[in-house]
């Protein structure tokens, strides 16, 4: 009945309101670690997923400046459903009329909100995988997105990997069937024999619903989610 509504996170104050669409969500528990001056957490995922008993843990990145716009006591952190005509009608009986917040907690609520520092210096960029990589497959093209007619919901992701590694290309052209698995919410692991490639998507995906298109003569693999 509810389907798969689009989720996002929000910071809400007395006069400020910010929305963050780049979120990661998974079932599991969070264990506090580190120190007060250098906090960190350990996330323990529940492999049972929807069938388990663990809550949903959501993470997203926020500029420190946005958290300092107002008094921390007046700031709420929320997980919300993106408002569309369809979601407004369907979710009214669950969330109330005109409401779209699934869960909210105060910024200073240490039981439900964990604030972690992010390295202020950019991480070194990794070199793209090339055919010279001994255990890689090849270059991964940008992920394409297919939207619905209203341009509101994502119908499908398509990721293409060029089979450029000489050994991997030989096995692939010879009929070797690629293996695929999901190591994390936003990534799929593609392998041809001993050659492995990570395919990264911009949002969490359901790996069990993947479809592969094998272009053996042209030398590429498409992963559709």
CSV table of N, CA and C in Angstrom, one decimal, residues 6-154:
chain,number,residue,atom,x,y,z
A,6,UNK,N,10.1,8.1,-1.3
A,6,UNK,CA,11.5,8.6,-1.2
A,6,UNK,C,11.7,9.2,0.2
A,7,UNK,N,12.8,8.9,0.8
A,7,UNK,CA,13.1,9.4,2.2
A,7,UNK,C,14.2,10.4,2.1
A,8,UNK,N,14.2,11.3,3.1
A,8,UNK,CA,15.3,12.3,3.2
A,8,UNK,C,15.4,12.6,4.7
A,9,UNK,N,16.5,13.3,5.1
A,9,UNK,CA,16.7,13.8,6.4
A,9,UNK,C,16.6,15.3,6.5
A,10,UNK,N,16.3,15.8,7.6
A,10,UNK,CA,16.1,17.2,7.8
A,10,UNK,C,16.7,17.7,9.1
A,11,UNK,N,17.1,19.0,9.1
A,11,UNK,CA,17.4,19.7,10.3
A,11,UNK,C,16.4,20.8,10.4
A,12,UNK,N,15.7,20.9,11.6
A,12,UNK,CA,14.7,21.9,11.8
A,12,UNK,C,14.9,22.7,13.0
A,13,UNK,N,14.9,24.0,12.9
A,13,UNK,CA,15.0,24.9,14.0
A,13,UNK,C,13.7,25.7,14.1
A,14,UNK,N,13.8,26.8,14.9
A,14,UNK,CA,12.7,27.7,15.0
A,14,UNK,C,12.5,28.5,13.7
A,15,UNK,N,13.6,28.8,13.0
A,15,UNK,CA,13.4,29.5,11.8
A,15,UNK,C,14.2,29.0,10.6
A,16,UNK,N,15.0,27.9,10.9
A,16,UNK,CA,15.8,27.3,9.8
A,16,UNK,C,15.3,25.9,9.5
A,17,UNK,N,15.4,25.5,8.2
A,17,UNK,CA,15.0,24.2,7.8
A,17,UNK,C,15.8,23.8,6.6
A,18,UNK,N,16.5,22.6,6.7
A,18,UNK,CA,17.4,22.1,5.7
A,18,UNK,C,17.1,20.7,5.4
A,19,UNK,N,17.1,20.3,4.1
A,19,UNK,CA,16.8,18.9,3.7
A,19,UNK,C,18.0,18.3,3.1
A,20,UNK,N,18.3,17.0,3.4
A,20,UNK,CA,19.4,16.3,2.9
A,20,UNK,C,18.9,15.0,2.2
A,21,UNK,N,19.1,14.9,0.9
A,21,UNK,CA,18.6,13.7,0.2
A,21,UNK,C,19.7,12.6,0.1
A,22,UNK,N,20.9,12.9,0.3
A,22,UNK,CA,22.0,11.9,0.3
A,22,UNK,C,22.1,11.2,1.6
A,23,UNK,N,21.3,10.1,1.8
A,23,UNK,CA,21.3,9.4,3.1
A,23,UNK,C,21.7,7.9,2.9
A,24,UNK,N,22.1,7.3,4.0
A,24,UNK,CA,22.3,5.9,4.0
A,24,UNK,C,21.5,5.3,5.1
A,25,UNK,N,20.8,4.2,4.8
A,25,UNK,CA,19.9,3.6,5.8
A,25,UNK,C,20.1,2.1,5.8
A,26,UNK,N,20.1,1.5,7.0
A,26,UNK,CA,20.2,0.0,7.2
A,26,UNK,C,19.7,-0.4,8.5
A,27,UNK,N,19.3,-1.6,8.6
A,27,UNK,CA,18.8,-2.2,9.9
A,27,UNK,C,20.0,-2.6,10.7
A,28,UNK,N,20.0,-2.2,12.0
A,28,UNK,CA,21.1,-2.6,12.9
A,28,UNK,C,21.2,-1.7,14.1
A,29,UNK,N,22.3,-1.8,14.8
A,29,UNK,CA,22.4,-1.1,16.1
A,29,UNK,C,23.7,-0.3,16.1
A,30,UNK,N,23.8,0.8,16.8
A,30,UNK,CA,24.9,1.7,16.9
A,30,UNK,C,25.5,1.6,18.3
A,31,UNK,N,26.8,1.3,18.3
A,31,UNK,CA,27.6,1.2,19.6
A,31,UNK,C,28.5,2.4,19.6
A,32,UNK,N,28.4,3.2,20.7
A,32,UNK,CA,29.3,4.4,20.9
A,32,UNK,C,30.7,3.9,21.2
A,33,UNK,N,31.7,4.6,20.6
A,33,UNK,CA,33.1,4.3,20.8
A,33,UNK,C,33.9,5.6,20.8
A,34,UNK,N,35.2,5.5,20.9
A,34,UNK,CA,36.0,6.7,20.9
A,34,UNK,C,35.9,7.5,22.2
A,35,UNK,N,36.1,8.8,22.2
A,35,UNK,CA,36.1,9.6,23.3
A,35,UNK,C,35.2,10.8,23.1
A,36,UNK,N,35.0,11.6,24.1
A,36,UNK,CA,34.1,12.8,24.0
A,36,UNK,C,34.7,13.8,23.0
A,37,UNK,N,36.0,13.9,23.0
A,37,UNK,CA,36.7,14.9,22.0
A,37,UNK,C,36.9,14.2,20.7
A,38,UNK,N,36.8,12.9,20.6
A,38,UNK,CA,37.0,12.3,19.3
A,38,UNK,C,36.0,11.1,19.2
A,39,UNK,N,34.7,11.4,19.1
A,39,UNK,CA,33.7,10.4,19.1
A,39,UNK,C,33.7,9.5,17.8
A,40,UNK,N,33.3,8.3,17.9
A,40,UNK,CA,33.1,7.5,16.8
A,40,UNK,C,32.1,6.4,17.2
A,41,UNK,N,31.5,5.7,16.2
A,41,UNK,CA,30.6,4.7,16.5
A,41,UNK,C,30.9,3.4,15.7
A,42,UNK,N,30.4,2.3,16.2
A,42,UNK,CA,30.5,1.0,15.5
A,42,UNK,C,29.1,0.6,15.1
A,43,UNK,N,28.9,0.4,13.8
A,43,UNK,CA,27.6,-0.1,13.4
A,43,UNK,C,27.5,-1.6,13.2
A,44,UNK,N,26.6,-2.2,13.8
A,44,UNK,CA,26.4,-3.7,13.7
A,44,UNK,C,25.1,-3.9,13.0
A,45,UNK,N,25.3,-4.4,11.7
A,45,UNK,CA,24.1,-4.6,10.9
A,45,UNK,C,23.3,-5.8,11.2
A,46,UNK,N,22.0,-5.8,11.1
A,46,UNK,CA,21.2,-6.9,11.3
A,46,UNK,C,20.9,-7.6,10.0
A,47,UNK,N,21.5,-8.8,9.8
A,47,UNK,CA,21.3,-9.5,8.5
A,47,UNK,C,19.9,-9.9,8.2
A,48,UNK,N,19.1,-9.9,9.2
A,48,UNK,CA,17.7,-10.3,9.0
A,48,UNK,C,16.9,-9.2,8.3
A,49,UNK,N,17.4,-8.0,8.3
A,49,UNK,CA,16.7,-6.9,7.6
A,49,UNK,C,15.3,-6.6,8.1
A,50,UNK,N,14.3,-6.6,7.2
A,50,UNK,CA,12.9,-6.3,7.6
A,50,UNK,C,12.4,-7.4,8.5
A,51,UNK,N,12.9,-8.6,8.5
A,51,UNK,CA,12.4,-9.7,9.3
A,51,UNK,C,13.1,-9.7,10.7
A,52,UNK,N,14.0,-8.8,10.9
A,52,UNK,CA,14.7,-8.8,12.2
A,52,UNK,C,14.0,-7.8,13.2
A,53,UNK,N,14.7,-7.6,14.3
A,53,UNK,CA,14.2,-6.8,15.4
A,53,UNK,C,14.9,-5.4,15.5
A,54,UNK,N,16.0,-5.3,14.8
A,54,UNK,CA,16.8,-4.1,14.9
A,54,UNK,C,16.2,-2.9,14.3
A,55,UNK,N,16.4,-1.7,14.8
A,55,UNK,CA,15.8,-0.5,14.2
A,55,UNK,C,16.6,-0.1,12.9
A,56,UNK,N,16.0,0.9,12.2
A,56,UNK,CA,16.7,1.5,11.1
A,56,UNK,C,17.7,2.6,11.5
A,57,UNK,N,18.9,2.5,11.1
A,57,UNK,CA,19.9,3.5,11.4
A,57,UNK,C,20.1,4.3,10.1
A,58,UNK,N,20.0,5.6,10.2
A,58,UNK,CA,20.2,6.5,9.1
A,58,UNK,C,21.4,7.5,9.3
A,59,UNK,N,22.2,7.6,8.3
A,59,UNK,CA,23.3,8.6,8.4
A,59,UNK,C,23.3,9.5,7.3
A,60,UNK,N,23.8,10.7,7.5
A,60,UNK,CA,24.0,11.7,6.4
A,60,UNK,C,25.0,12.8,6.8
A,61,UNK,N,25.5,13.5,5.9
A,61,UNK,CA,26.6,14.5,6.1
A,61,UNK,C,26.0,15.9,6.2
A,62,UNK,N,26.3,16.6,7.2
A,62,UNK,CA,25.8,18.0,7.4
A,62,UNK,C,27.0,18.9,7.7
A,63,UNK,N,27.0,20.1,7.0
A,63,UNK,CA,28.0,21.1,7.3
A,63,UNK,C,27.8,21.6,8.7
A,64,UNK,N,29.0,21.7,9.4
A,64,UNK,CA,28.9,22.1,10.8
A,64,UNK,C,28.3,23.5,11.0
A,65,UNK,N,28.4,24.3,9.9
A,65,UNK,CA,27.8,25.7,10.0
A,65,UNK,C,26.3,25.6,10.1
A,66,UNK,N,25.7,24.6,9.4
A,66,UNK,CA,24.2,24.5,9.5
A,66,UNK,C,23.7,24.2,10.9
A,67,UNK,N,24.6,23.4,11.6
A,67,UNK,CA,24.2,23.0,13.0
A,67,UNK,C,24.4,24.1,14.0
A,68,UNK,N,25.1,25.2,13.6
A,68,UNK,CA,25.3,26.3,14.4
A,68,UNK,C,24.4,27.5,14.1
A,69,UNK,N,23.5,27.3,13.2
A,69,UNK,CA,22.6,28.4,12.9
A,69,UNK,C,21.7,28.9,14.0
A,70,UNK,N,21.3,27.9,14.8
A,70,UNK,CA,20.4,28.2,16.0
A,70,UNK,C,21.0,27.4,17.2
A,71,UNK,N,20.4,27.7,18.3
A,71,UNK,CA,20.7,27.1,19.6
A,71,UNK,C,20.5,25.6,19.4
A,72,UNK,N,21.4,24.7,19.8
A,72,UNK,CA,21.3,23.3,19.6
A,72,UNK,C,20.1,22.7,20.3
A,73,UNK,N,19.6,23.3,21.4
A,73,UNK,CA,18.4,22.9,22.0
A,73,UNK,C,17.2,23.0,21.2
A,74,UNK,N,17.3,23.9,20.2
A,74,UNK,CA,16.1,24.2,19.4
A,74,UNK,C,16.1,23.5,18.0
A,75,UNK,N,17.1,22.6,17.8
A,75,UNK,CA,17.3,22.0,16.6
A,75,UNK,C,16.8,20.5,16.6
A,76,UNK,N,16.0,20.1,15.7
A,76,UNK,CA,15.6,18.7,15.6
A,76,UNK,C,16.2,18.1,14.4
A,77,UNK,N,16.5,16.8,14.5
A,77,UNK,CA,17.0,16.0,13.4
A,77,UNK,C,15.8,15.0,13.0
A,78,UNK,N,15.4,15.0,11.8
A,78,UNK,CA,14.2,14.2,11.4
A,78,UNK,C,14.5,13.3,10.2
A,79,UNK,N,13.8,12.2,10.1
A,79,UNK,CA,13.7,11.3,9.0
A,79,UNK,C,12.3,11.5,8.4
A,80,UNK,N,12.2,11.9,7.2
A,80,UNK,CA,10.9,12.3,6.6
A,80,UNK,C,10.7,11.6,5.2
A,81,UNK,N,9.5,11.6,4.8
A,81,UNK,CA,9.1,11.2,3.5
A,81,UNK,C,8.9,12.4,2.6
A,82,UNK,N,9.5,12.3,1.4
A,82,UNK,CA,9.3,13.4,0.4
A,82,UNK,C,7.8,13.5,0.1
A,83,UNK,N,7.4,14.8,0.2
A,83,UNK,CA,6.0,15.1,0.0
A,83,UNK,C,5.6,15.1,-1.5
A,84,UNK,N,4.7,14.2,-1.9
A,84,UNK,CA,4.2,14.1,-3.3
A,84,UNK,C,2.7,14.0,-3.1
A,85,UNK,N,1.9,14.2,-4.2
A,85,UNK,CA,0.5,13.9,-4.0
A,85,UNK,C,0.1,12.5,-3.6
A,86,UNK,N,0.9,11.5,-4.2
A,86,UNK,CA,0.6,10.1,-3.8
A,86,UNK,C,1.0,9.8,-2.3
A,87,UNK,N,2.1,10.3,-1.9
A,87,UNK,CA,2.5,10.0,-0.5
A,87,UNK,C,1.6,10.8,0.5
A,88,UNK,N,1.2,12.0,0.1
A,88,UNK,CA,0.3,12.7,1.0
A,88,UNK,C,-1.0,11.9,1.3
A,89,UNK,N,-1.6,11.3,0.2
A,89,UNK,CA,-2.8,10.6,0.4
A,89,UNK,C,-2.6,9.3,1.1
A,90,UNK,N,-1.5,8.6,0.8
A,90,UNK,CA,-1.3,7.2,1.4
A,90,UNK,C,-0.9,7.3,2.8
A,91,UNK,N,-0.1,8.3,3.2
A,91,UNK,CA,0.5,8.3,4.5
A,91,UNK,C,-0.2,9.1,5.6
A,92,UNK,N,-1.3,9.8,5.1
A,92,UNK,CA,-2.1,10.6,6.1
A,92,UNK,C,-2.5,9.8,7.3
A,93,UNK,N,-3.0,8.6,7.0
A,93,UNK,CA,-3.6,7.8,8.2
A,93,UNK,C,-2.5,7.3,9.1
A,94,UNK,N,-1.2,7.3,8.6
A,94,UNK,CA,-0.1,6.8,9.5
A,94,UNK,C,0.6,8.0,10.2
A,95,UNK,N,0.8,9.1,9.5
A,95,UNK,CA,1.6,10.2,10.0
A,95,UNK,C,0.7,11.4,10.4
A,96,UNK,N,-0.5,11.4,9.9
A,96,UNK,CA,-1.4,12.6,10.2
A,96,UNK,C,-1.5,13.5,9.0
A,97,UNK,N,-2.5,14.3,9.0
A,97,UNK,CA,-2.8,15.2,7.8
A,97,UNK,C,-1.7,16.3,7.7
A,98,UNK,N,-1.1,16.4,6.6
A,98,UNK,CA,-0.1,17.4,6.3
A,98,UNK,C,1.3,17.1,7.0
A,99,UNK,N,1.4,15.9,7.5
A,99,UNK,CA,2.7,15.6,8.2
A,99,UNK,C,3.5,14.6,7.4
A,100,UNK,N,4.8,14.7,7.4
A,100,UNK,CA,5.6,13.7,6.6
A,100,UNK,C,6.8,13.2,7.4
A,101,UNK,N,6.9,13.6,8.7
A,101,UNK,CA,8.1,13.2,9.5
A,101,UNK,C,7.8,11.8,10.1
A,102,UNK,N,8.7,10.9,9.8
A,102,UNK,CA,8.6,9.5,10.2
A,102,UNK,C,9.2,9.4,11.7
A,103,UNK,N,10.3,10.1,11.9
A,103,UNK,CA,10.9,10.0,13.2
A,103,UNK,C,11.7,11.3,13.4
A,104,UNK,N,11.7,11.8,14.6
A,104,UNK,CA,12.5,13.0,14.9
A,104,UNK,C,13.1,13.0,16.4
A,105,UNK,N,14.2,13.6,16.6
A,105,UNK,CA,14.8,13.7,17.9
A,105,UNK,C,15.7,15.0,17.9
A,106,UNK,N,15.9,15.4,19.2
A,106,UNK,CA,16.6,16.7,19.4
A,106,UNK,C,18.1,16.4,19.0
A,107,UNK,N,18.8,17.5,18.6
A,107,UNK,CA,20.2,17.4,18.2
A,107,UNK,C,21.0,16.9,19.4
A,108,UNK,N,20.6,17.3,20.6
A,108,UNK,CA,21.4,16.9,21.8
A,108,UNK,C,20.9,15.6,22.4
A,109,UNK,N,20.0,14.9,21.7
A,109,UNK,CA,19.5,13.6,22.2
A,109,UNK,C,20.6,12.5,22.0
A,110,UNK,N,21.4,12.2,23.0
A,110,UNK,CA,22.5,11.3,22.8
A,110,UNK,C,22.1,9.9,22.6
A,111,UNK,N,20.8,9.6,22.9
A,111,UNK,CA,20.4,8.2,22.7
A,111,UNK,C,20.0,7.9,21.2
A,112,UNK,N,19.5,8.9,20.5
A,112,UNK,CA,19.1,8.7,19.2
A,112,UNK,C,19.9,9.5,18.1
A,113,UNK,N,20.7,10.4,18.5
A,113,UNK,CA,21.5,11.2,17.6
A,113,UNK,C,23.0,11.1,17.9
A,114,UNK,N,23.8,10.8,17.0
A,114,UNK,CA,25.2,10.7,17.2
A,114,UNK,C,25.9,11.7,16.2
A,115,UNK,N,26.6,12.7,16.7
A,115,UNK,CA,27.3,13.6,15.9
A,115,UNK,C,28.8,13.2,15.8
A,116,UNK,N,29.2,13.0,14.6
A,116,UNK,CA,30.6,12.5,14.4
A,116,UNK,C,31.4,13.5,13.5
A,117,UNK,N,32.7,13.7,13.9
A,117,UNK,CA,33.5,14.7,13.0
A,117,UNK,C,33.8,14.0,11.7
A,118,UNK,N,34.0,14.9,10.7
A,118,UNK,CA,34.5,14.4,9.4
A,118,UNK,C,35.8,15.0,9.1
A,119,UNK,N,36.7,14.3,8.5
A,119,UNK,CA,38.0,14.8,8.2
A,119,UNK,C,37.9,16.1,7.4
A,120,UNK,N,38.4,17.3,7.9
A,120,UNK,CA,38.3,18.5,7.2
A,120,UNK,C,39.1,18.6,5.9
A,121,UNK,N,40.0,17.6,5.7
A,121,UNK,CA,40.8,17.6,4.5
A,121,UNK,C,40.3,16.5,3.6
A,122,UNK,N,40.2,16.9,2.3
A,122,UNK,CA,39.6,15.9,1.4
A,122,UNK,C,40.5,14.6,1.3
A,123,UNK,N,39.9,13.5,1.2
A,123,UNK,CA,40.6,12.2,1.0
A,123,UNK,C,41.3,12.2,-0.3
A,124,UNK,N,42.4,11.6,-0.5
A,124,UNK,CA,43.1,11.5,-1.8
A,124,UNK,C,42.2,10.8,-2.7
A,125,UNK,N,42.1,11.3,-4.0
A,125,UNK,CA,41.2,10.6,-5.0
A,125,UNK,C,41.9,9.3,-5.4
A,126,UNK,N,41.1,8.3,-5.5
A,126,UNK,CA,41.6,7.0,-6.0
A,126,UNK,C,41.7,7.0,-7.5
A,127,UNK,N,42.7,6.5,-8.0
A,127,UNK,CA,42.9,6.4,-9.5
A,127,UNK,C,41.8,5.5,-10.0
A,128,UNK,N,41.2,5.9,-11.1
A,128,UNK,CA,40.2,5.0,-11.7
A,128,UNK,C,40.8,3.7,-12.2
A,129,UNK,N,40.0,2.6,-12.1
A,129,UNK,CA,40.5,1.3,-12.4
A,129,UNK,C,40.7,1.3,-13.9
A,130,UNK,N,41.9,0.8,-14.3
A,130,UNK,CA,42.2,0.8,-15.8
A,130,UNK,C,42.6,-0.7,-16.1
A,131,UNK,N,42.7,-1.0,-17.4
A,131,UNK,CA,43.1,-2.3,-17.8
A,131,UNK,C,44.4,-2.8,-17.2
A,132,UNK,N,45.3,-1.9,-16.8
A,132,UNK,CA,46.6,-2.3,-16.3
A,132,UNK,C,46.4,-2.9,-14.9
A,133,UNK,N,45.3,-2.6,-14.2
A,133,UNK,CA,45.1,-3.2,-12.9
A,133,UNK,C,45.0,-4.7,-13.0
A,134,UNK,N,45.9,-5.4,-12.2
A,134,UNK,CA,46.0,-6.8,-12.4
A,134,UNK,C,44.7,-7.5,-12.0
A,135,UNK,N,44.0,-7.1,-11.1
A,135,UNK,CA,42.8,-7.8,-10.6
A,135,UNK,C,41.5,-7.1,-10.9
A,136,UNK,N,41.5,-6.0,-11.6
A,136,UNK,CA,40.3,-5.3,-11.9
A,136,UNK,C,39.7,-5.8,-13.2
A,137,UNK,N,38.5,-5.2,-13.6
A,137,UNK,CA,37.9,-5.6,-14.8
A,137,UNK,C,38.0,-4.4,-15.8
A,138,UNK,N,37.8,-3.2,-15.4
A,138,UNK,CA,37.9,-2.1,-16.4
A,138,UNK,C,37.2,-0.8,-15.9
A,139,UNK,N,37.0,0.1,-16.7
A,139,UNK,CA,36.4,1.4,-16.4
A,139,UNK,C,34.9,1.3,-16.1
A,140,UNK,N,34.4,1.9,-15.1
A,140,UNK,CA,33.0,2.0,-14.8
A,140,UNK,C,32.5,3.3,-15.3
A,141,UNK,N,31.5,3.3,-16.2
A,141,UNK,CA,30.9,4.5,-16.7
A,141,UNK,C,29.9,5.1,-15.6
A,142,UNK,N,29.6,6.4,-15.7
A,142,UNK,CA,28.6,7.0,-14.8
A,142,UNK,C,27.3,6.3,-14.8
A,143,UNK,N,26.7,6.2,-13.6
A,143,UNK,CA,25.4,5.5,-13.5
A,143,UNK,C,24.3,6.3,-14.1
A,144,UNK,N,23.5,5.7,-15.0
A,144,UNK,CA,22.3,6.4,-15.5
A,144,UNK,C,21.1,6.1,-14.7
A,145,UNK,N,20.2,7.0,-14.7
A,145,UNK,CA,18.9,6.9,-13.9
A,145,UNK,C,17.7,7.1,-14.8
A,146,UNK,N,16.8,6.1,-14.7
A,146,UNK,CA,15.5,6.2,-15.4
A,146,UNK,C,14.4,6.6,-14.4
A,147,UNK,N,13.7,7.7,-14.7
A,147,UNK,CA,12.7,8.2,-13.8
A,147,UNK,C,11.3,7.9,-14.3
A,148,UNK,N,10.3,8.0,-13.5
A,148,UNK,CA,8.9,7.7,-13.9
A,148,UNK,C,8.4,8.9,-14.7
A,149,UNK,N,7.2,8.9,-15.2
A,149,UNK,CA,6.6,9.9,-16.0
A,149,UNK,C,6.5,11.2,-15.4
A,150,UNK,N,6.4,11.3,-14.0
A,150,UNK,CA,6.3,12.5,-13.3
A,150,UNK,C,7.7,13.0,-12.9
A,151,UNK,N,8.7,12.3,-13.2
A,151,UNK,CA,10.1,12.6,-12.9
A,151,UNK,C,10.2,12.8,-11.4
A,152,UNK,N,9.5,11.9,-10.6
A,152,UNK,CA,9.6,12.0,-9.1
A,152,UNK,C,10.2,10.8,-8.5
A,153,UNK,N,10.0,9.6,-9.1
A,153,UNK,CA,10.5,8.4,-8.6
A,153,UNK,C,11.5,7.7,-9.5
A,154,UNK,N,12.4,7.0,-8.9
A,154,UNK,CA,13.4,6.3,-9.7
A,154,UNK,C,12.9,4.9,-10.1
